[in-house]
mmCIF file of C-alpha atoms in Angstrom:
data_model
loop_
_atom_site.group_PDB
_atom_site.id
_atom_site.type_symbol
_atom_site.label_atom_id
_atom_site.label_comp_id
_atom_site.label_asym_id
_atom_site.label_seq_id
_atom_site.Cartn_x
_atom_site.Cartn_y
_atom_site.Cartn_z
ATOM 1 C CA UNK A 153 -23.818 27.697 -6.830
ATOM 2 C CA UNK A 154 -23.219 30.802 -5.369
ATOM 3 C CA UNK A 155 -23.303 33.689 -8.005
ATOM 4 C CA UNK A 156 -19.423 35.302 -8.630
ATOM 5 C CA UNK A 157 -19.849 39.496 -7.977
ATOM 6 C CA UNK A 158 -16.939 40.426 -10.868
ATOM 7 C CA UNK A 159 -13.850 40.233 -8.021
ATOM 8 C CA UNK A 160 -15.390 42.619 -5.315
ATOM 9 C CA UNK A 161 -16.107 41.433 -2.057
ATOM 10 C CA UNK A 162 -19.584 41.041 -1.343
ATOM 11 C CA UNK A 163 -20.722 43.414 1.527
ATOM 12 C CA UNK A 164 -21.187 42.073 4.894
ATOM 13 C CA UNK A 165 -21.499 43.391 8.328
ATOM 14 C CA UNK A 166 -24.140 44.661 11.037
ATOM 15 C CA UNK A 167 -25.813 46.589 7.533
ATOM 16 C CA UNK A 168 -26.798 42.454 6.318
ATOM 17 C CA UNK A 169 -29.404 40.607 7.748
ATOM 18 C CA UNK A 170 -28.009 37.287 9.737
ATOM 19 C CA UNK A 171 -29.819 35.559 7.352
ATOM 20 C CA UNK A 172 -28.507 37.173 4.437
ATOM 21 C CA UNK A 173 -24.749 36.698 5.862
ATOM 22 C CA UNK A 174 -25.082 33.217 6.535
ATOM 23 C CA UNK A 175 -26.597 32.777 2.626
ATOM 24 C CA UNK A 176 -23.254 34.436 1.808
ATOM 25 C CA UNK A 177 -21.069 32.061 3.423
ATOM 26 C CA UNK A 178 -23.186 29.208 1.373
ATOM 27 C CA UNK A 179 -22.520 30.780 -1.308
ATOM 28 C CA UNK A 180 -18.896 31.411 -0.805
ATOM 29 C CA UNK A 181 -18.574 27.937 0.659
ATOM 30 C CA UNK A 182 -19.631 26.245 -2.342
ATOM 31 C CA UNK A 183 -17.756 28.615 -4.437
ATOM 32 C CA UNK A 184 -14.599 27.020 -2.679
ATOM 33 C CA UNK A 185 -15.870 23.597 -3.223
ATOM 34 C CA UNK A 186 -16.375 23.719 -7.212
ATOM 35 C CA UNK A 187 -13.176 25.537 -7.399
ATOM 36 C CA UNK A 188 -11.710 22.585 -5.641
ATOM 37 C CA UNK A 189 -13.267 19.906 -7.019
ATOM 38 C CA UNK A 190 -12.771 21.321 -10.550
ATOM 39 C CA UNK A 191 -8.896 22.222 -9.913
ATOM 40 C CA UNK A 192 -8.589 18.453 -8.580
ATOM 41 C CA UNK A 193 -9.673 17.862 -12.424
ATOM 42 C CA UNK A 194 -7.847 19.681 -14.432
ATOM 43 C CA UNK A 195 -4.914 19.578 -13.067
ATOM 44 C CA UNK A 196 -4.591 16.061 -12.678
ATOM 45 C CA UNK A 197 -5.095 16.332 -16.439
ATOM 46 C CA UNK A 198 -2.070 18.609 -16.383
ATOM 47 C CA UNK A 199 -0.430 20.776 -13.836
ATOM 48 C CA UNK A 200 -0.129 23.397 -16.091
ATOM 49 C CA UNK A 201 -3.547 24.116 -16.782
ATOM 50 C CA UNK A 202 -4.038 28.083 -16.246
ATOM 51 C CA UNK A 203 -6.077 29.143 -13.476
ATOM 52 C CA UNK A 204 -8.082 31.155 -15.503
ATOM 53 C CA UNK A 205 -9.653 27.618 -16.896
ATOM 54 C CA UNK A 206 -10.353 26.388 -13.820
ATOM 55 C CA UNK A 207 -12.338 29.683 -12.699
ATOM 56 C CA UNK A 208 -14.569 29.507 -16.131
ATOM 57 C CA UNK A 209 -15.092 25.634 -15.909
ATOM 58 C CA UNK A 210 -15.826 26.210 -11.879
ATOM 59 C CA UNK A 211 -18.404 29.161 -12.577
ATOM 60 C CA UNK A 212 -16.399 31.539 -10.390
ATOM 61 C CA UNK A 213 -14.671 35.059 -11.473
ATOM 62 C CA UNK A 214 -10.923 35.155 -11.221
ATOM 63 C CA UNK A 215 -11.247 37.160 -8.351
ATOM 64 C CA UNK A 216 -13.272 34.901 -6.271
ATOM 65 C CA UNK A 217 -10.388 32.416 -7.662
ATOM 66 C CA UNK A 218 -7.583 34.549 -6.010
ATOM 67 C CA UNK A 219 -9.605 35.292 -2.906
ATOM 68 C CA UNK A 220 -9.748 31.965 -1.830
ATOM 69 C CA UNK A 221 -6.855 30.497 -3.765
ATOM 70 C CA UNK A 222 -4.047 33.607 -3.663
ATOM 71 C CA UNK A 223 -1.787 31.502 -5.655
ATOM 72 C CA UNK A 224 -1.345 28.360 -7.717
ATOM 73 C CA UNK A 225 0.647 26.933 -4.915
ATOM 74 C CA UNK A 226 -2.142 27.538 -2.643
ATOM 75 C CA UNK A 227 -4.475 25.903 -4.845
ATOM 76 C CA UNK A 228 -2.497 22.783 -5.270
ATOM 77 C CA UNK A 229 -1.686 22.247 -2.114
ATOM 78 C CA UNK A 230 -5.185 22.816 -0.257
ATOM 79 C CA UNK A 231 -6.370 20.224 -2.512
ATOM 80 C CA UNK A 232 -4.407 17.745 -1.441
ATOM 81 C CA UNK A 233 -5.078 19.143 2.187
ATOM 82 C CA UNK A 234 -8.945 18.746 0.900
ATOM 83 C CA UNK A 235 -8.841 15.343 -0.328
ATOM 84 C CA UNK A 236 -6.804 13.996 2.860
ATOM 85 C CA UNK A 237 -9.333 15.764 5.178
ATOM 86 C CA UNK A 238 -11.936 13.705 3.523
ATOM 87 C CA UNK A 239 -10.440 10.427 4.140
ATOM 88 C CA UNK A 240 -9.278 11.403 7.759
ATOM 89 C CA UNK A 241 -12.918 12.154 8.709
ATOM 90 C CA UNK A 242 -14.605 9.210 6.771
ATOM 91 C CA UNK A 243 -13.265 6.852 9.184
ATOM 92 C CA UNK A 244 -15.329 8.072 12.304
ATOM 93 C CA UNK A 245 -18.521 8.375 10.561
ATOM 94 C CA UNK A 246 -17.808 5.110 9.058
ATOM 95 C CA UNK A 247 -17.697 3.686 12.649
ATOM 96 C CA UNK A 248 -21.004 5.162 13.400
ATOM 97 C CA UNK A 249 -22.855 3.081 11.096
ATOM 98 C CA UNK A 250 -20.886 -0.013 10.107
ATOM 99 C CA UNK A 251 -19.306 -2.854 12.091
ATOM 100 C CA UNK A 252 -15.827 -2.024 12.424
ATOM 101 C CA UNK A 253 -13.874 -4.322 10.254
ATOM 102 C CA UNK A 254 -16.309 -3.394 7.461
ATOM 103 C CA UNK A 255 -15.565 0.362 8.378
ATOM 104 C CA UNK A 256 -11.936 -0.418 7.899
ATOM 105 C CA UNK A 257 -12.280 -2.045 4.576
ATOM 106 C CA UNK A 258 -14.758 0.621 3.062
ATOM 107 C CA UNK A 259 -11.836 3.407 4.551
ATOM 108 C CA UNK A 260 -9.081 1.466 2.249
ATOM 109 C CA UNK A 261 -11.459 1.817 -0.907
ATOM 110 C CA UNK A 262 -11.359 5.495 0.023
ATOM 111 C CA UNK A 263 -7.679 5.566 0.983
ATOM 112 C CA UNK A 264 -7.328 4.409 -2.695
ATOM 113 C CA UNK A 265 -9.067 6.984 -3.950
ATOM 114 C CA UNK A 266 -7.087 9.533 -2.316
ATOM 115 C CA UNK A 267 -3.867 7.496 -3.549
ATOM 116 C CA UNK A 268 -5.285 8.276 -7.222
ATOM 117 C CA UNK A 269 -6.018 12.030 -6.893
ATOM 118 C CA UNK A 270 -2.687 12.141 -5.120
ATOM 119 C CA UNK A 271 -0.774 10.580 -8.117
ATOM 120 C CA UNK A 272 -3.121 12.347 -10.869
ATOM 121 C CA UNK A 273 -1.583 15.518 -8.772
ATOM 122 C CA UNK A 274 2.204 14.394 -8.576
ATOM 123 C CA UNK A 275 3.026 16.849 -11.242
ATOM 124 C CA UNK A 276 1.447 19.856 -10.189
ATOM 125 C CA UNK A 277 2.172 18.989 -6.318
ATOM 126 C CA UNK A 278 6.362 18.969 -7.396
ATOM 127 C CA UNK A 279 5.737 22.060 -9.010
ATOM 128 C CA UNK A 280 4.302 23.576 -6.147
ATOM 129 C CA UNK A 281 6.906 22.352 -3.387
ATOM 130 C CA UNK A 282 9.541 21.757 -5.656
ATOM 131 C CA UNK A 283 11.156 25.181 -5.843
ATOM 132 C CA UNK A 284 13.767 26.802 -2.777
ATOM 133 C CA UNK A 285 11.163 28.558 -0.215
ATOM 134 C CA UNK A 286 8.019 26.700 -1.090
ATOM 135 C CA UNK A 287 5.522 25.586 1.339
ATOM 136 C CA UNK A 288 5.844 22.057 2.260
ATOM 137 C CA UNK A 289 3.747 19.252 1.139
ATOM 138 C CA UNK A 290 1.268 18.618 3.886
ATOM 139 C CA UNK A 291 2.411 15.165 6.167
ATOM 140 C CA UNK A 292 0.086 12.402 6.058
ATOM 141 C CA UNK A 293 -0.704 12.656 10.147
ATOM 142 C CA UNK A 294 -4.735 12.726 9.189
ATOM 143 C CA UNK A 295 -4.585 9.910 7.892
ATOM 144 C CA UNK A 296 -2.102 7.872 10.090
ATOM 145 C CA UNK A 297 -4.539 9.230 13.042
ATOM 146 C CA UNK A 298 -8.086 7.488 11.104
ATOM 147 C CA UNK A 299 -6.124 4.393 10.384
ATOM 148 C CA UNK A 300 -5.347 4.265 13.908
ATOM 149 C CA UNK A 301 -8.409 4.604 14.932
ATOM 150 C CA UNK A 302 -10.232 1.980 12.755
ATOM 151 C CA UNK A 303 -7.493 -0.332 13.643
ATOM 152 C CA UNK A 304 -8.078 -0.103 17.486
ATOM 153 C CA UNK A 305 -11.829 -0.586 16.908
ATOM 154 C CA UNK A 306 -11.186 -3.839 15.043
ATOM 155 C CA UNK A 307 -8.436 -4.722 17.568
ATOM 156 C CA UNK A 308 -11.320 -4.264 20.309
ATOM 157 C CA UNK A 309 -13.727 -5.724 18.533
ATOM 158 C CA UNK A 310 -11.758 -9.006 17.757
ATOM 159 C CA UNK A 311 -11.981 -8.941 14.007
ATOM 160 C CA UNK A 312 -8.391 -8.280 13.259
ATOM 161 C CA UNK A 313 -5.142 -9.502 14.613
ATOM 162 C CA UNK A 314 -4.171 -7.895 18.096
ATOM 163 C CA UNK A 315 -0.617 -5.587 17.493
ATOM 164 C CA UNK A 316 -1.249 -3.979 13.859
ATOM 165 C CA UNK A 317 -0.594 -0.668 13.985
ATOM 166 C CA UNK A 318 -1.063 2.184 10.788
ATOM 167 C CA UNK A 319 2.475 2.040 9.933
ATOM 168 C CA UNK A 320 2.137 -1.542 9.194
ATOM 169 C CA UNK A 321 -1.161 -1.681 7.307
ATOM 170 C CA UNK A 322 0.938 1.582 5.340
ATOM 171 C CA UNK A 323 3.293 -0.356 4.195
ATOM 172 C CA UNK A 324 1.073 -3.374 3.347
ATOM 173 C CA UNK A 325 -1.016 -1.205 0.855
ATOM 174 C CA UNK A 326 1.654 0.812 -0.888
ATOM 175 C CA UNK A 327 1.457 -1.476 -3.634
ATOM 176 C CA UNK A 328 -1.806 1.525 -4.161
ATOM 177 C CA UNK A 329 1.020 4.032 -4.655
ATOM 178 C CA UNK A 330 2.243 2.077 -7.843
ATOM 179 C CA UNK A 331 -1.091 1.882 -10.195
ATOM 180 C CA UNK A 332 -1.904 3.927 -12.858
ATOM 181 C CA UNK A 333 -4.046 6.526 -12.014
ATOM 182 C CA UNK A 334 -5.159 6.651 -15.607
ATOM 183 C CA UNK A 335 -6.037 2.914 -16.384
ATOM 184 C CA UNK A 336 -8.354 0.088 -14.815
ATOM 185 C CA UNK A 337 -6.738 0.064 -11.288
ATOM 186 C CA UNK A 338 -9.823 0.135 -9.721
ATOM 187 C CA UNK A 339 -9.978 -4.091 -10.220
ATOM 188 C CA UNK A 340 -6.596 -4.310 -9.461
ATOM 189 C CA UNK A 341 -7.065 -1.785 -6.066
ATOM 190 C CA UNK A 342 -9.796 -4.388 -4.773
ATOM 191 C CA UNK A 343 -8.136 -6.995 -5.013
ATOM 192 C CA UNK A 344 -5.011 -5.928 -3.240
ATOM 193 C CA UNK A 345 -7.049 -4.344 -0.294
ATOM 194 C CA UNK A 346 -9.062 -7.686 -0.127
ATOM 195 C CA UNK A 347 -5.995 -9.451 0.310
ATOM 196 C CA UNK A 348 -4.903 -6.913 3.100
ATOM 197 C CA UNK A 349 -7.983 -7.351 4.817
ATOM 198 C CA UNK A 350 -7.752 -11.144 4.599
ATOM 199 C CA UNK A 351 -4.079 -10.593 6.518
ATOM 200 C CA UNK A 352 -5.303 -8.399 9.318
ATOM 201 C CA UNK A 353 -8.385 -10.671 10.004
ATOM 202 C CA UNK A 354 -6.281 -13.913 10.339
ATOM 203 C CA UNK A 355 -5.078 -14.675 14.199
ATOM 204 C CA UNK A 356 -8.229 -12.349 15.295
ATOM 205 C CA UNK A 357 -9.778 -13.852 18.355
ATOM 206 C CA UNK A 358 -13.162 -12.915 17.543
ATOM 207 C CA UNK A 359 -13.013 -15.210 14.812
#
């Protein structure tokens, strides 16, 4: 972890080495990693949890807080930008080294993870957007895209059922929507995408 310099920019230019700057965006980069992964945390916890807490508990100063995070909005809402991104890009490297109907099914586990952090945030997410001249919640077009994509590899690959597109494997799993991010839903997330996957494999050709 990169070490916080008090809330003034750390000095970069022609006068620091190329080695030195690219140390400092390290640094910085997993400064803005902690902070996320800490804010994704707390305030799933609750959304009201000062920003101030998550700087200490991240091992930042408030100013390296505010530089990358100006406000709480901000925060909130790259987080959930964050978390999609991660699910978005799973699915490719998932292709690289799995079969593709076993990509898809390891995606959905992640999918449900995101569906967790996302309800864990609901609170602080309304508060963010919910006011006249907020930013908008970011659309789910990441993720539509990698579904897409896993579902045409499977289609190709005859282990699924030609015709399914990501709309319709959406709608299948939004039973994930309705758990409880805060009891055992990870047994009752299995089951339902094992059932899923049991519906788009039926009719494939391949099989």
């Amino acid at each position: 972890m990169g070490r916080d310099t008090g809330g003034e920019d750390t000095p970069q230019g022609k006068d620091v080495p190329p080695r030195a700057q690219t140390s400092l965006r390290s640094d910085a980069q997993r400064n803005r990693e902690r902070i996320l992964e800490v804010a994704l945390a707390e305030l799933t916890r609750s959304a009201d949890t000062p920003l101030s807490v998550i700087a200490k508990k991240a091992g930042v100063g408030q100013g390296t807080l505010y530089r990358n995070f100006p406000s709480r909005e901000d925060l909130v809402l790259e987080i959930y930008r964050h978390e999609m991104r991660q699910v978005a890009d799973s699915a490719a490297r998932l292709l690289e080294t799995r079969e593709p109907d076993r990509a898809l099914r390891e995606w959905m586990d992640r999918l449900a993870l995101f569906a967790m952090a996302k309800a864990g945030l609901a609170d602080a997410i309304r508060q963010a957007t919910g006011a006249p001249g907020s930013p908008a919640r970011p659309g789910p077009s990441p993720v539509i895209e990698a579904a897409e994509l896993l579902l045409r590899a499977c289609e190709e690959a005859g282990t699924i059922r030609p015709g399914v597109t990501a709309d319709d494997m959406v709608l299948a799993i939004g039973g994930l929507w309705q758990l409880d991010p805060t009891g055992d839903w990870q047994p009752r997330a299995t089951r339902l995408l094992d059932i899923v996957m049991d519906g788009l494999r039926a009719g494939a050709p391949g099989r």
